Coordinates of C-alpha atoms in Angstrom, one line a residue:
M1 CA 112.3 103.7 110.3
Y2 CA 109.2 101.5 110.2
K3 CA 109.9 97.8 110.1
R4 CA 107.4 95.8 108.2
Q5 CA 106.5 92.4 109.7
I6 CA 104.3 90.0 107.8
Y7 CA 102.6 87.1 109.4
V8 CA 100.9 84.3 107.5
L9 CA 98.6 81.9 109.3
D10 CA 97.1 78.8 107.9
I11 CA 95.6 75.6 109.4
S12 CA 97.5 73.5 106.9
A13 CA 101.3 72.9 107.3
N14 CA 101.3 71.7 103.7
A15 CA 99.8 75.0 102.5
I16 CA 102.5 76.9 104.4
S17 CA 105.2 74.7 103.0
R18 CA 104.0 75.4 99.4
A19 CA 103.8 79.1 100.0
K20 CA 107.4 79.1 101.4
T21 CA 108.6 77.2 98.3
R22 CA 106.9 79.8 96.0
L23 CA 108.5 82.7 97.8
G24 CA 112.0 81.1 97.9
E25 CA 114.5 83.3 99.8
K26 CA 111.8 85.9 100.5
A27 CA 110.1 83.3 102.7
S28 CA 112.5 84.1 105.5
N29 CA 111.0 87.6 105.7
V30 CA 107.6 86.1 106.8
N31 CA 106.5 84.9 110.2
W32 CA 104.8 81.6 109.4
I33 CA 102.1 80.2 111.8
V34 CA 100.4 76.9 111.5
S35 CA 97.3 77.1 113.6
D36 CA 93.5 76.9 113.6
I37 CA 92.4 80.5 113.7
I38 CA 90.3 80.0 116.7
E39 CA 93.3 78.6 118.6
F40 CA 95.5 81.5 117.6
A41 CA 97.1 83.4 120.4
P42 CA 98.9 86.4 118.8
S43 CA 102.0 87.6 120.5
V44 CA 101.8 91.0 118.7
Q45 CA 99.1 93.4 117.6
F46 CA 98.5 94.1 113.9
D47 CA 98.0 97.2 111.9
F48 CA 96.4 95.2 109.1
W49 CA 94.5 91.9 109.1
H50 CA 93.4 90.3 105.9
D51 CA 91.3 87.2 105.8
R52 CA 90.5 85.8 102.4
A53 CA 88.2 82.8 102.9
A54 CA 88.8 81.6 106.4
F55 CA 86.0 83.3 108.3
H56 CA 83.2 81.6 106.2
F57 CA 84.4 78.2 107.3
L58 CA 83.4 79.0 110.9
T59 CA 79.9 77.7 111.1
T60 CA 79.1 77.6 114.8
E61 CA 78.3 80.6 117.0
Y62 CA 81.1 79.6 119.4
K63 CA 83.8 79.6 116.6
I64 CA 82.5 82.8 115.0
E65 CA 82.5 84.7 118.4
K66 CA 86.0 83.3 119.2
Y67 CA 87.3 84.6 115.9
V68 CA 85.8 88.0 116.5
Q69 CA 87.4 88.1 120.0
I70 CA 90.8 87.1 118.6
A71 CA 90.6 89.8 115.9
L72 CA 89.5 92.3 118.4
Q73 CA 92.5 91.6 120.7
A74 CA 95.0 91.3 117.8
I75 CA 94.2 94.4 115.8
K76 CA 95.5 97.8 117.0
I77 CA 93.2 100.8 117.5
N78 CA 92.7 102.3 114.0
G79 CA 93.9 99.0 112.5
V80 CA 92.3 97.6 109.4
L81 CA 90.4 94.4 109.1
I82 CA 89.5 93.0 105.6
L83 CA 87.4 89.9 105.4
G84 CA 86.6 88.0 102.2
T85 CA 83.8 85.5 102.6
F86 CA 81.3 83.8 100.3
S87 CA 78.3 86.1 99.7
K88 CA 74.7 85.1 99.8
N89 CA 75.0 84.1 96.2
G90 CA 78.0 81.8 96.9
P91 CA 78.1 78.1 97.4
Q92 CA 76.9 76.4 100.6
K93 CA 80.1 74.2 100.7
C94 CA 83.7 74.7 99.7
S95 CA 86.1 71.8 99.3
G96 CA 83.4 69.6 100.6
L97 CA 83.1 71.5 103.9
P98 CA 80.1 73.5 105.0
I99 CA 80.5 77.3 105.1
R100 CA 78.5 80.3 106.1
Q101 CA 77.4 82.8 103.5
Y102 CA 77.3 86.5 104.4
S103 CA 75.7 89.8 103.3
E104 CA 77.0 93.2 104.1
V105 CA 74.4 93.4 106.9
T106 CA 75.2 90.0 108.5
I107 CA 78.9 90.3 108.4
S108 CA 78.8 93.9 109.7
S109 CA 76.6 92.9 112.6
R110 CA 79.4 90.6 113.8
F111 CA 82.0 93.4 114.0
E112 CA 80.1 96.7 114.3
K113 CA 80.5 97.0 118.1
E114 CA 84.2 97.4 118.0
F115 CA 84.9 98.2 114.3
K116 CA 83.6 100.8 111.9
R117 CA 82.6 99.4 108.5
I118 CA 84.4 101.3 105.8
K119 CA 83.1 99.5 102.7
C120 CA 81.8 96.2 101.4
V121 CA 81.9 95.1 97.8
E122 CA 80.7 91.9 96.1
E123 CA 83.0 90.3 93.6
I124 CA 82.6 87.4 91.2
H125 CA 85.8 85.4 91.2
K126 CA 86.6 83.2 88.2
T127 CA 88.3 80.0 89.4
P128 CA 91.1 78.1 87.5
F129 CA 88.3 75.6 86.7
N130 CA 86.4 78.2 84.8
T131 CA 83.6 78.4 87.4
Q132 CA 82.4 81.5 89.3
Q133 CA 82.5 82.1 93.1
Y134 CA 80.6 84.9 94.6
F135 CA 82.5 86.7 97.3
L136 CA 81.9 89.6 99.7
F137 CA 84.8 91.7 100.8
C138 CA 84.4 94.1 103.7
C139 CA 86.8 96.5 105.2
F140 CA 86.6 97.6 108.8
K141 CA 88.6 100.0 111.0
K142 CA 89.0 99.3 114.7
K143 CA 87.5 102.0 116.9

């Protein structure tokens, strides 16, 4: 039988703590990791990697390339990578921090050597503050 293992990584210990509280007893079924993504050294390989809004905070070429290399090592062959980033219509900052905006072409160019792009979609996300954020979600499969 296939055993499901879920890993959650966040740079903020406070965010992890809040997520654990929300999950209650189910939190014990998750492997919690407090780390900067570019310092993450995975001890396992993943079938599925979902990043909603971390990649766009990487604004230097070094950090972007480091992320790509970590994902490449951490995702199994035929594994799926889903990235959610701010689109070209999105803000230039988030929570006061600079971000990088992406188009289907610019994000695909970062991963296309080792991953096959499956699909990209743009989405307008309505925030709890009744504002709109423009996101790009792209799905890739590791070759």
